Amino acid sequence: MANAAIVGINWGDEGKGRMVDLLTQDYDIVIRYQGGGNAGHTVINEHGKFALHLLPSGIFRSGVVNILGNGVALDPENLWLEMQEVIAKGVPLTPENLKISDRASLLLPWHRALDGLEEARLADKKFGSTKQGIAPFYSDKYSKKTVLAGELLHPEHLKEHLKDLLDWKNLTLTKVYGADPVTMEDLESWLDTYCEKIKPYICDTGVFLRKAQAEGKKILFEAQLGALRDLDYGIHPYTTSSNAIAAYAPVGSGLPSAKIDEVIGVVKAYSTCVGEGPFVCEMFGSEADALREAGFEYGAKTGRPRRVGPIDIVATRYGVQVQAATNIALTKLDVLSYLEKIPICARYLVDGKETDEFPFPAVLASAQPVMEYMDGWKCDISGVRRWEDLPEAARKYVEYIEGQIGCHIGYVSVGPERDSIIIR
Ligand code: GDP
């Protein structure tokens, strides 16, 4: 296995963190290439249980170099708080095992404030943002109105740049939203409290990566969220504000020449979705409550109950296609063990016609699920480690999904722990 990307096929929260944590044993470098502190990659290992928001999930492996690429929304406050949590659990973080791209843009203190102000203005039309400032951040990045992490290493230049941005952003804060302005003192305190702490980790990661590439080092690209939240290919406008798909990994990682040999798409054995927007296969009532409880489906970042449903074959097949997945990790199969019959959203009904194709976003709201049911297995499978030891009904379910989505399922996860995995 040479370079690989681990990406989400669905709405996010598929269990990417646990897969990166497992697979990092085979890689030299792990890079987060997009997104920001709105992620919550859950990792359970010998150090404890973590919900990683910004740190790459390879941070627990000694000898692995972890990189925050230029494509991430680098929030110094979130990052520093998270670094301290990880250090407190005995995981060493040094400029050797954690590197921050000098070309990553900084999420500035006003981005979080603007996220909350805009969601409040939208009221019942809100997007369901995690209010981590991600949308205002990426808007400003593409308007060239943010600061690069590398500017922290050039303080005189930085002060001037921040001052210009401050004058401009205060117009929006005060005149559009009627909020309090941010002051230069606020920014100085933010610089001292958070930015100073992460400075030692900032470097030209491009130089490091090009050298590593020449030496044949193995690189793992870690995505945040899933295909259906991708800015260009997801359910617009209920997407995130960056490109979560594997095709963006070379650009957002700092290694545009990287060839990705394998794209491991993570699919949950059922569906979950956080936030607003169409969710065709959504379950309600006691059926939904039972699945939510069985899978403990509450947001890693916000604690919000996740919307739940059966696996959505139409959306999953589309996710596999836009991710160009070459291998699938099916997670949380153990969660379905309580069900007599396993529900499946096999197709959609759109304008009275059944379809296998994922519709245009505006059409999704009127799509209806076409359901099928398979036999459940009704026994605990969390201790199973070999494919042939899975009950036949569970194997049939996995094989059915594989046939429908057109991609090999090479990993079946039956528990959150590192070794709760069946490799096929
Ligand atoms: P990510 O953002 O894609 O990394 O996913 P999250 O961390 O938000 O959500 C995945 C959740 O499922 C976490 O709580 C994991 O510990 C848990 N998990 C992952 N794989 C499995 C599995 O196979 N079985 C069970 N029961 N839990 C799992």
CSV table of C-alpha atoms and ligand atoms in Angstrom, one decimal:
chain,number,residue,atom,x,y,z
A,1,MET,CA,0.0,0.0,0.0
A,2,ALA,CA,1.5,3.3,-1.0
A,3,ASN,CA,-0.3,6.6,-0.5
A,4,ALA,CA,-3.9,6.4,0.6
A,5,ALA,CA,-6.7,8.8,1.5
A,6,ILE,CA,-9.3,7.9,4.2
A,7,VAL,CA,-12.5,9.7,3.4
A,8,GLY,CA,-16.1,9.8,4.4
A,9,ILE,CA,-18.7,8.4,1.9
A,10,ASN,CA,-21.8,9.8,3.7
A,11,TRP,CA,-22.6,12.8,5.9
A,12,GLY,CA,-19.6,12.5,8.1
A,13,ASP,CA,-19.2,10.7,11.5
A,14,GLU,CA,-18.7,7.4,9.7
A,15,GLY,CA,-15.8,6.4,11.9
A,16,LYS,CA,-12.9,7.8,9.9
A,17,GLY,CA,-10.9,8.5,13.0
A,18,ARG,CA,-10.9,4.9,14.2
A,19,MET,CA,-9.8,3.8,10.7
A,20,VAL,CA,-6.9,6.3,10.5
A,21,ASP,CA,-5.9,5.3,14.0
A,22,LEU,CA,-5.9,1.6,12.9
A,23,LEU,CA,-4.1,2.1,9.6
A,24,THR,CA,-1.4,4.6,10.6
A,25,GLN,CA,0.7,1.6,11.6
A,26,ASP,CA,1.5,1.3,7.9
A,27,TYR,CA,2.2,4.9,7.2
A,28,ASP,CA,5.0,7.4,7.8
A,29,ILE,CA,3.0,10.6,7.5
A,30,VAL,CA,-0.7,11.5,8.2
A,31,ILE,CA,-2.1,14.8,6.8
A,32,ARG,CA,-5.3,16.6,7.5
A,33,TYR,CA,-6.1,18.4,4.3
A,34,GLN,CA,-9.3,20.4,4.8
A,35,GLY,CA,-11.9,21.4,7.4
A,36,GLY,CA,-11.3,22.6,10.9
A,37,GLY,CA,-12.3,22.3,14.5
A,38,ASN,CA,-15.9,21.3,13.5
A,39,ALA,CA,-14.6,17.7,13.0
A,40,GLY,CA,-14.9,15.2,15.8
A,41,HIS,CA,-12.8,12.1,14.9
A,42,THR,CA,-13.3,9.6,17.8
A,43,VAL,CA,-10.2,7.5,18.6
A,44,ILE,CA,-10.0,4.9,21.3
A,45,ASN,CA,-6.6,3.4,22.1
A,46,GLU,CA,-4.2,2.7,24.9
A,47,HIS,CA,-4.0,6.4,25.8
A,48,GLY,CA,-7.8,6.8,26.3
A,49,LYS,CA,-10.7,8.1,24.3
A,50,PHE,CA,-10.3,11.2,22.2
A,51,ALA,CA,-12.5,13.4,20.0
A,52,LEU,CA,-9.9,14.9,17.7
A,53,HIS,CA,-11.0,18.1,16.1
A,54,LEU,CA,-7.9,19.4,14.3
A,55,LEU,CA,-5.0,17.1,15.2
A,56,PRO,CA,-4.5,14.3,12.6
A,57,SER,CA,-5.5,10.9,14.0
A,58,GLY,CA,-2.0,9.5,13.5
A,59,ILE,CA,-0.8,11.6,16.5
A,60,PHE,CA,-0.8,8.6,18.8
A,61,ARG,CA,1.7,6.5,16.8
A,62,SER,CA,5.3,7.1,17.6
A,63,GLY,CA,7.4,7.7,14.5
A,64,VAL,CA,4.5,9.0,12.5
A,65,VAL,CA,4.7,12.7,11.4
A,66,ASN,CA,1.4,14.5,11.5
A,67,ILE,CA,0.7,17.5,9.4
A,68,LEU,CA,-2.0,20.1,9.3
A,69,GLY,CA,-2.0,21.0,5.6
A,70,ASN,CA,-2.6,24.4,3.9
A,71,GLY,CA,-6.3,23.4,3.2
A,72,VAL,CA,-7.3,23.3,6.9
A,73,ALA,CA,-9.1,26.0,8.8
A,74,LEU,CA,-6.4,26.5,11.4
A,75,ASP,CA,-7.9,27.7,14.6
A,76,PRO,CA,-5.1,28.4,17.0
A,77,GLU,CA,-7.4,28.5,20.1
A,78,ASN,CA,-9.0,25.1,19.4
A,79,LEU,CA,-5.7,23.6,18.3
A,80,TRP,CA,-3.8,24.7,21.4
A,81,LEU,CA,-6.6,23.5,23.8
A,82,GLU,CA,-6.7,20.1,22.0
A,83,MET,CA,-2.9,19.8,22.1
A,84,GLN,CA,-3.0,20.3,25.8
A,85,GLU,CA,-5.6,17.6,26.3
A,86,VAL,CA,-3.6,15.1,24.3
A,87,ILE,CA,-0.3,16.0,26.0
A,88,ALA,CA,-2.1,15.6,29.4
A,89,LYS,CA,-2.9,12.0,28.5
A,90,GLY,CA,0.8,11.3,28.0
A,91,VAL,CA,1.1,11.7,24.2
A,92,PRO,CA,4.2,13.7,23.3
A,93,LEU,CA,3.7,16.5,20.8
A,94,THR,CA,6.9,18.0,19.4
A,95,PRO,CA,7.8,19.8,16.2
A,96,GLU,CA,9.1,16.4,15.0
A,97,ASN,CA,5.7,14.6,15.2
A,98,LEU,CA,3.4,17.6,14.5
A,99,LYS,CA,4.0,20.1,11.8
A,100,ILE,CA,1.7,23.0,10.8
A,101,SER,CA,1.9,24.3,7.2
A,102,ASP,CA,3.1,27.9,7.0
A,103,ARG,CA,0.5,28.2,4.2
A,104,ALA,CA,-2.5,27.2,6.3
A,105,SER,CA,-4.8,30.2,6.8
A,106,LEU,CA,-5.7,31.2,10.4
A,107,LEU,CA,-9.3,31.1,11.7
A,108,LEU,CA,-9.5,34.5,13.3
A,109,PRO,CA,-11.4,35.4,16.5
A,110,TRP,CA,-14.2,37.0,14.5
A,111,HIS,CA,-15.0,34.0,12.4
A,112,ARG,CA,-16.6,32.1,15.2
A,113,ALA,CA,-18.6,35.2,16.2
A,114,LEU,CA,-19.8,35.8,12.6
A,115,ASP,CA,-20.9,32.1,12.3
A,116,GLY,CA,-23.2,32.5,15.4
A,117,LEU,CA,-24.5,35.9,14.2
A,118,GLU,CA,-25.4,34.7,10.8
A,119,GLU,CA,-27.1,31.5,12.1
A,120,ALA,CA,-29.1,33.7,14.4
A,121,ARG,CA,-30.0,36.0,11.5
A,122,LEU,CA,-31.2,33.0,9.4
A,123,ALA,CA,-33.4,31.8,12.3
A,124,ASP,CA,-35.5,29.0,11.0
A,125,LYS,CA,-33.6,28.9,7.7
A,126,LYS,CA,-30.3,28.2,9.5
A,127,PHE,CA,-27.8,25.7,8.1
A,128,GLY,CA,-27.2,23.9,11.4
A,129,SER,CA,-23.6,25.1,11.6
A,130,THR,CA,-21.4,23.9,14.5
A,131,LYS,CA,-20.6,27.6,14.9
A,132,GLN,CA,-16.9,27.0,14.8
A,133,GLY,CA,-16.5,29.8,12.3
A,134,ILE,CA,-15.8,27.5,9.3
A,135,ALA,CA,-18.1,29.1,6.7
A,136,PRO,CA,-16.9,32.7,7.4
A,137,PHE,CA,-13.3,31.5,7.5
A,138,TYR,CA,-13.4,29.8,4.1
A,139,SER,CA,-15.3,32.8,2.6
A,140,ASP,CA,-12.5,35.1,3.8
A,141,LYS,CA,-9.8,32.6,2.7
A,142,TYR,CA,-11.1,32.8,-0.9
A,143,SER,CA,-11.4,36.5,-0.6
A,144,LYS,CA,-7.8,36.6,0.5
A,145,LYS,CA,-8.8,38.2,3.8
A,146,THR,CA,-7.1,35.8,6.2
A,147,VAL,CA,-3.6,35.5,7.7
A,148,LEU,CA,-1.3,32.6,6.8
A,149,ALA,CA,0.1,30.7,9.8
A,150,GLY,CA,3.6,31.5,8.5
A,151,GLU,CA,2.9,35.2,9.1
A,152,LEU,CA,3.1,34.5,12.8
A,153,LEU,CA,6.9,34.1,12.2
A,154,HIS,CA,7.0,37.7,10.8
A,155,PRO,CA,5.5,39.8,13.7
A,156,GLU,CA,5.9,43.3,12.1
A,157,HIS,CA,4.3,42.3,8.9
A,158,LEU,CA,1.6,40.4,10.9
A,159,LYS,CA,0.5,43.4,13.0
A,160,GLU,CA,0.0,45.6,10.0
A,161,HIS,CA,-1.9,42.9,8.1
A,162,LEU,CA,-4.1,42.2,11.1
A,163,LYS,CA,-4.8,45.9,11.5
A,164,ASP,CA,-6.1,46.2,7.9
A,165,LEU,CA,-8.2,43.1,8.3
A,166,LEU,CA,-9.6,44.4,11.6
A,167,ASP,CA,-10.7,47.7,10.1
A,168,TRP,CA,-12.5,45.8,7.3
A,169,LYS,CA,-14.1,43.1,9.4
A,170,ASN,CA,-15.4,45.6,12.0
A,171,LEU,CA,-17.5,47.2,9.3
A,172,THR,CA,-19.4,43.8,8.9
A,173,LEU,CA,-19.6,43.1,12.6
A,174,THR,CA,-20.9,46.5,13.6
A,175,LYS,CA,-22.8,47.7,10.5
A,176,VAL,CA,-24.3,44.5,9.2
A,177,TYR,CA,-24.9,42.6,12.5
A,178,GLY,CA,-24.9,45.5,15.0
A,179,ALA,CA,-22.3,43.5,17.1
A,180,ASP,CA,-19.4,44.8,19.1
A,181,PRO,CA,-16.2,45.5,17.2
A,182,VAL,CA,-13.0,43.5,17.8
A,183,THR,CA,-10.1,45.6,19.1
A,184,MET,CA,-6.4,45.3,18.5
A,185,GLU,CA,-6.1,44.5,22.2
A,186,ASP,CA,-8.4,41.5,21.7
A,187,LEU,CA,-6.2,40.3,18.8
A,188,GLU,CA,-3.0,40.8,20.8
A,189,SER,CA,-4.3,38.8,23.7
A,190,TRP,CA,-5.3,36.0,21.2
A,191,LEU,CA,-1.8,36.2,19.7
A,192,ASP,CA,-0.2,35.8,23.1
A,193,THR,CA,-2.5,33.2,24.5
A,194,TYR,CA,-2.8,30.8,21.5
A,195,CYS,CA,-0.8,31.7,18.5
A,196,GLU,CA,2.6,32.0,20.4
A,197,LYS,CA,2.0,28.4,21.6
A,198,ILE,CA,1.6,26.9,18.2
A,199,LYS,CA,4.4,28.9,16.6
A,200,PRO,CA,7.1,26.3,17.2
A,201,TYR,CA,5.2,23.8,15.0
A,202,ILE,CA,4.9,26.0,12.0
A,203,CYS,CA,7.2,25.3,9.1
A,204,ASP,CA,7.4,24.9,5.3
A,205,THR,CA,5.7,21.5,5.2
A,206,GLY,CA,6.0,21.6,1.4
A,207,VAL,CA,9.8,21.2,1.6
A,208,PHE,CA,9.4,18.4,4.1
A,209,LEU,CA,6.8,16.6,2.0
A,210,ARG,CA,8.6,16.8,-1.3
A,211,LYS,CA,11.7,15.3,0.4
A,212,ALA,CA,9.5,12.6,2.0
A,213,GLN,CA,8.0,11.8,-1.3
A,214,ALA,CA,11.4,11.5,-3.0
A,215,GLU,CA,12.4,9.1,-0.2
A,216,GLY,CA,9.3,6.9,-0.9
A,217,LYS,CA,7.7,7.6,2.4
A,218,LYS,CA,4.1,6.4,2.8
A,219,ILE,CA,1.5,9.1,3.2
A,220,LEU,CA,-2.1,8.9,4.6
A,221,PHE,CA,-4.5,11.8,3.8
A,222,GLU,CA,-7.2,12.2,6.4
A,223,ALA,CA,-10.5,13.9,5.4
A,224,GLN,CA,-13.0,15.5,7.6
A,225,LEU,CA,-16.8,15.0,7.0
A,226,GLY,CA,-18.1,13.1,4.0
A,227,ALA,CA,-18.9,13.3,0.3
A,228,LEU,CA,-22.4,14.5,0.9
A,229,ARG,CA,-21.0,17.5,2.8
A,230,ASP,CA,-18.4,18.4,0.1
A,231,LEU,CA,-18.7,22.0,-1.0
A,232,ASP,CA,-19.0,21.1,-4.7
A,233,TYR,CA,-20.4,17.6,-4.7
A,234,GLY,CA,-22.5,17.6,-1.5
A,235,ILE,CA,-26.1,18.6,-0.7
A,236,HIS,CA,-25.8,22.3,-1.4
A,237,PRO,CA,-26.2,24.5,0.6
A,238,TYR,CA,-26.1,22.0,3.5
A,239,THR,CA,-22.5,21.3,2.9
A,240,THR,CA,-19.4,22.3,4.7
A,241,SER,CA,-17.3,25.1,3.2
A,242,SER,CA,-14.4,23.0,1.9
A,243,ASN,CA,-13.8,20.0,-0.3
A,244,ALA,CA,-13.9,16.9,1.7
A,245,ILE,CA,-13.4,14.6,-1.4
A,246,ALA,CA,-10.1,12.7,-2.0
A,247,ALA,CA,-9.4,14.6,-5.2
A,248,TYR,CA,-8.7,17.7,-3.1
A,249,ALA,CA,-6.2,15.8,-0.8
A,250,PRO,CA,-3.1,16.6,-2.9
A,251,VAL,CA,-4.0,20.3,-3.0
A,252,GLY,CA,-5.0,20.8,0.6
A,253,SER,CA,-2.1,18.7,2.0
A,254,GLY,CA,0.8,20.7,0.5
A,255,LEU,CA,1.8,18.0,-2.0
A,256,PRO,CA,0.0,18.8,-5.3
A,257,SER,CA,2.0,16.2,-7.1
A,258,ALA,CA,0.9,13.4,-4.9
A,259,LYS,CA,-0.6,10.3,-6.5
A,260,ILE,CA,-3.2,8.7,-4.3
A,261,ASP,CA,-3.0,4.9,-4.8
A,262,GLU,CA,-5.9,3.9,-2.6
A,263,VAL,CA,-9.0,5.7,-1.5
A,264,ILE,CA,-10.5,4.0,1.6
A,265,GLY,CA,-14.1,5.2,1.8
A,266,VAL,CA,-15.7,4.9,5.3
A,267,VAL,CA,-19.3,3.9,5.2
A,268,LYS,CA,-21.5,3.5,8.3
A,269,ALA,CA,-23.7,0.4,8.3
A,270,TYR,CA,-26.7,2.7,8.7
A,271,SER,CA,-27.1,6.5,8.1
A,272,THR,CA,-26.6,9.5,10.4
A,273,CYS,CA,-26.7,13.2,9.7
A,274,VAL,CA,-26.0,16.2,11.9
A,275,GLY,CA,-27.7,19.5,11.1
A,276,GLU,CA,-30.2,20.7,8.6
A,277,GLY,CA,-31.1,19.7,5.1
A,278,PRO,CA,-32.8,16.9,3.2
A,279,PHE,CA,-32.1,13.4,4.6
A,280,VAL,CA,-34.2,11.1,2.5
A,281,CYS,CA,-33.9,7.9,4.6
A,282,GLU,CA,-34.6,9.6,7.9
A,283,MET,CA,-36.3,7.5,10.6
A,284,PHE,CA,-38.5,9.1,13.3
A,285,GLY,CA,-40.1,8.1,16.6
A,286,SER,CA,-39.2,5.0,18.6
A,287,GLU,CA,-37.6,3.3,15.6
A,288,ALA,CA,-35.1,6.2,15.4
A,289,ASP,CA,-34.6,6.4,19.1
A,290,ALA,CA,-33.7,2.7,19.3
A,291,LEU,CA,-31.1,3.1,16.5
A,292,ARG,CA,-29.7,6.3,18.0
A,293,GLU,CA,-29.3,4.7,21.4
A,294,ALA,CA,-27.8,1.5,20.0
A,295,GLY,CA,-25.2,3.5,18.0
A,296,PHE,CA,-24.8,6.2,20.6
A,297,GLU,CA,-25.4,8.8,17.9
A,298,TYR,CA,-24.7,12.1,19.5
A,299,GLY,CA,-22.3,14.7,18.0
A,300,ALA,CA,-18.6,14.4,19.1
A,301,LYS,CA,-18.2,18.2,19.0
A,302,THR,CA,-21.7,19.5,19.9
A,303,GLY,CA,-23.4,16.6,21.8
A,304,ARG,CA,-26.4,17.1,19.5
A,305,PRO,CA,-28.5,14.0,18.8
A,306,ARG,CA,-27.8,12.9,15.3
A,307,ARG,CA,-30.6,12.3,12.8
A,308,VAL,CA,-30.6,8.5,12.0
A,309,GLY,CA,-31.9,6.2,9.2
A,310,PRO,CA,-31.1,2.9,7.5
A,311,ILE,CA,-28.2,2.7,5.1
A,312,ASP,CA,-29.0,4.8,2.0
A,313,ILE,CA,-27.8,2.9,-1.0
A,314,VAL,CA,-28.4,5.7,-3.5
A,315,ALA,CA,-26.5,8.3,-1.5
A,316,THR,CA,-23.7,5.8,-0.6
A,317,ARG,CA,-23.2,4.7,-4.2
A,318,TYR,CA,-22.9,8.4,-5.2
A,319,GLY,CA,-20.5,9.0,-2.4
A,320,VAL,CA,-18.3,6.1,-3.6
A,321,GLN,CA,-18.3,7.5,-7.1
A,322,VAL,CA,-17.4,11.1,-6.2
A,323,GLN,CA,-14.7,9.9,-3.8
A,324,ALA,CA,-13.4,7.4,-6.4
A,325,ALA,CA,-13.1,4.9,-3.6
A,326,THR,CA,-11.1,1.8,-4.2
A,327,ASN,CA,-11.8,0.1,-0.9
A,328,ILE,CA,-14.5,0.4,1.7
A,329,ALA,CA,-14.5,0.2,5.5
A,330,LEU,CA,-18.0,-0.6,6.7
A,331,THR,CA,-18.3,0.5,10.3
A,332,LYS,CA,-20.7,0.0,13.2
A,333,LEU,CA,-22.1,-3.3,11.9
A,334,ASP,CA,-22.3,-4.4,15.5
A,335,VAL,CA,-24.9,-1.7,16.2
A,336,LEU,CA,-27.5,-3.4,14.0
A,337,SER,CA,-27.3,-6.6,16.0
A,338,TYR,CA,-30.6,-5.8,17.9
A,339,LEU,CA,-32.7,-5.7,14.7
A,340,GLU,CA,-35.0,-8.5,13.6
A,341,LYS,CA,-35.1,-7.1,10.1
A,342,ILE,CA,-32.5,-4.7,8.7
A,343,PRO,CA,-34.1,-1.8,6.8
A,344,ILE,CA,-32.4,-0.6,3.7
A,345,CYS,CA,-33.2,2.5,1.6
A,346,ALA,CA,-32.6,0.8,-1.8
A,347,ARG,CA,-33.8,3.4,-4.2
A,348,TYR,CA,-35.5,6.8,-4.3
A,349,LEU,CA,-38.9,7.7,-5.6
A,350,VAL,CA,-38.7,11.0,-7.4
A,351,ASP,CA,-41.7,12.5,-9.3
A,352,GLY,CA,-43.4,9.1,-9.2
A,353,LYS,CA,-40.4,7.3,-10.7
A,354,GLU,CA,-37.9,5.0,-9.0
A,355,THR,CA,-34.3,6.0,-9.4
A,356,ASP,CA,-30.8,4.8,-8.5
A,357,GLU,CA,-29.2,8.2,-9.2
A,358,PHE,CA,-28.6,10.7,-6.5
A,359,PRO,CA,-30.8,13.7,-7.4
A,360,PHE,CA,-29.9,17.4,-7.8
A,361,PRO,CA,-29.9,19.0,-4.3
A,362,ALA,CA,-33.1,21.0,-4.8
A,363,VAL,CA,-35.0,17.8,-5.8
A,364,LEU,CA,-33.8,15.8,-2.8
A,365,ALA,CA,-36.3,17.3,-0.4
A,366,SER,CA,-39.2,15.7,-2.3
A,367,ALA,CA,-37.5,12.3,-2.8
A,368,GLN,CA,-39.0,9.4,-1.0
A,369,PRO,CA,-37.1,6.3,0.2
A,370,VAL,CA,-38.0,2.9,-1.4
A,371,MET,CA,-37.4,0.4,1.3
A,372,GLU,CA,-36.2,-3.2,1.4
A,373,TYR,CA,-35.6,-5.5,4.4
A,374,MET,CA,-33.0,-8.2,5.1
A,375,ASP,CA,-32.9,-10.7,7.9
A,376,GLY,CA,-31.1,-9.6,11.0
A,377,TRP,CA,-28.6,-11.8,12.9
A,378,LYS,CA,-29.7,-11.1,16.4
A,379,CYS,CA,-26.5,-11.9,18.2
A,380,ASP,CA,-23.5,-10.1,19.5
A,381,ILE,CA,-20.8,-9.8,16.8
A,382,SER,CA,-18.5,-7.4,18.5
A,383,GLY,CA,-16.0,-10.2,19.4
A,384,VAL,CA,-15.8,-11.5,15.8
A,385,ARG,CA,-12.4,-11.0,14.0
A,386,ARG,CA,-12.7,-13.3,11.0
A,387,TRP,CA,-15.1,-12.9,8.1
A,388,GLU,CA,-16.1,-16.6,8.2
A,389,ASP,CA,-17.1,-16.3,11.8
A,390,LEU,CA,-19.7,-13.6,11.1
A,391,PRO,CA,-23.3,-14.9,11.1
A,392,GLU,CA,-24.5,-15.6,7.6
A,393,ALA,CA,-27.2,-12.9,7.7
A,394,ALA,CA,-24.5,-10.3,8.6
A,395,ARG,CA,-22.3,-11.5,5.7
A,396,LYS,CA,-25.2,-11.3,3.3
A,397,TYR,CA,-25.9,-7.7,4.4
A,398,VAL,CA,-22.3,-6.7,3.8
A,399,GLU,CA,-22.3,-8.5,0.4
A,400,TYR,CA,-25.5,-6.9,-0.6
A,401,ILE,CA,-24.1,-3.4,0.1
A,402,GLU,CA,-20.9,-4.3,-1.7
A,403,GLY,CA,-22.9,-5.4,-4.8
A,404,GLN,CA,-25.0,-2.3,-4.8
A,405,ILE,CA,-22.3,0.3,-4.4
A,406,GLY,CA,-19.8,-1.4,-6.7
A,407,CYS,CA,-16.8,-1.3,-4.5
A,408,HIS,CA,-15.0,-4.0,-2.4
A,409,ILE,CA,-15.6,-3.8,1.3
A,410,GLY,CA,-12.2,-4.7,2.7
A,411,TYR,CA,-12.8,-3.8,6.3
A,412,VAL,CA,-15.8,-4.5,8.5
A,413,SER,CA,-15.7,-2.7,11.9
A,414,VAL,CA,-17.6,-4.3,14.8
A,415,GLY,CA,-16.6,-2.0,17.7
A,416,PRO,CA,-14.9,1.3,18.4
A,417,GLU,CA,-11.7,-0.2,19.7
A,418,ARG,CA,-8.6,-0.3,17.5
A,419,ASP,CA,-8.7,-4.1,17.1
A,420,SER,CA,-12.5,-4.5,16.6
A,421,ILE,CA,-12.0,-5.1,12.9
A,422,ILE,CA,-12.5,-7.8,10.3
A,423,ILE,CA,-10.1,-7.6,7.4
A,424,ARG,CA,-11.4,-9.3,4.2
B,1,GDP,P1,-15.5,10.3,12.3
B,1,GDP,O1,-15.7,11.8,12.5
B,1,GDP,O2,-15.8,9.9,10.9
B,1,GDP,O3,-14.2,9.9,12.8
B,1,GDP,O4,-16.6,9.6,13.2
B,1,GDP,P2,-17.1,9.9,14.7
B,1,GDP,O5,-15.9,9.8,15.6
B,1,GDP,O6,-17.8,11.2,14.8
B,1,GDP,O7,-18.2,8.8,15.0
B,1,GDP,C1,-17.9,7.5,15.0
B,1,GDP,C2,-18.3,6.9,16.4
B,1,GDP,O8,-18.5,5.6,16.3
B,1,GDP,C3,-17.3,7.1,17.4
B,1,GDP,O9,-17.9,7.2,18.7
B,1,GDP,C4,-16.5,5.8,17.4
B,1,GDP,O10,-15.9,5.4,18.6
B,1,GDP,C5,-17.6,4.8,17.1
B,1,GDP,N1,-17.3,3.7,16.2
B,1,GDP,C6,-16.4,3.6,15.2
B,1,GDP,N2,-16.4,2.4,14.6
B,1,GDP,C7,-17.3,1.7,15.4
B,1,GDP,C8,-17.8,0.3,15.3
B,1,GDP,O11,-17.5,-0.4,14.4
B,1,GDP,N3,-18.8,0.0,16.2
B,1,GDP,C9,-19.2,0.8,17.2
B,1,GDP,N4,-20.1,0.3,18.1
B,1,GDP,N5,-18.7,2.0,17.3
B,1,GDP,C10,-17.8,2.5,16.4
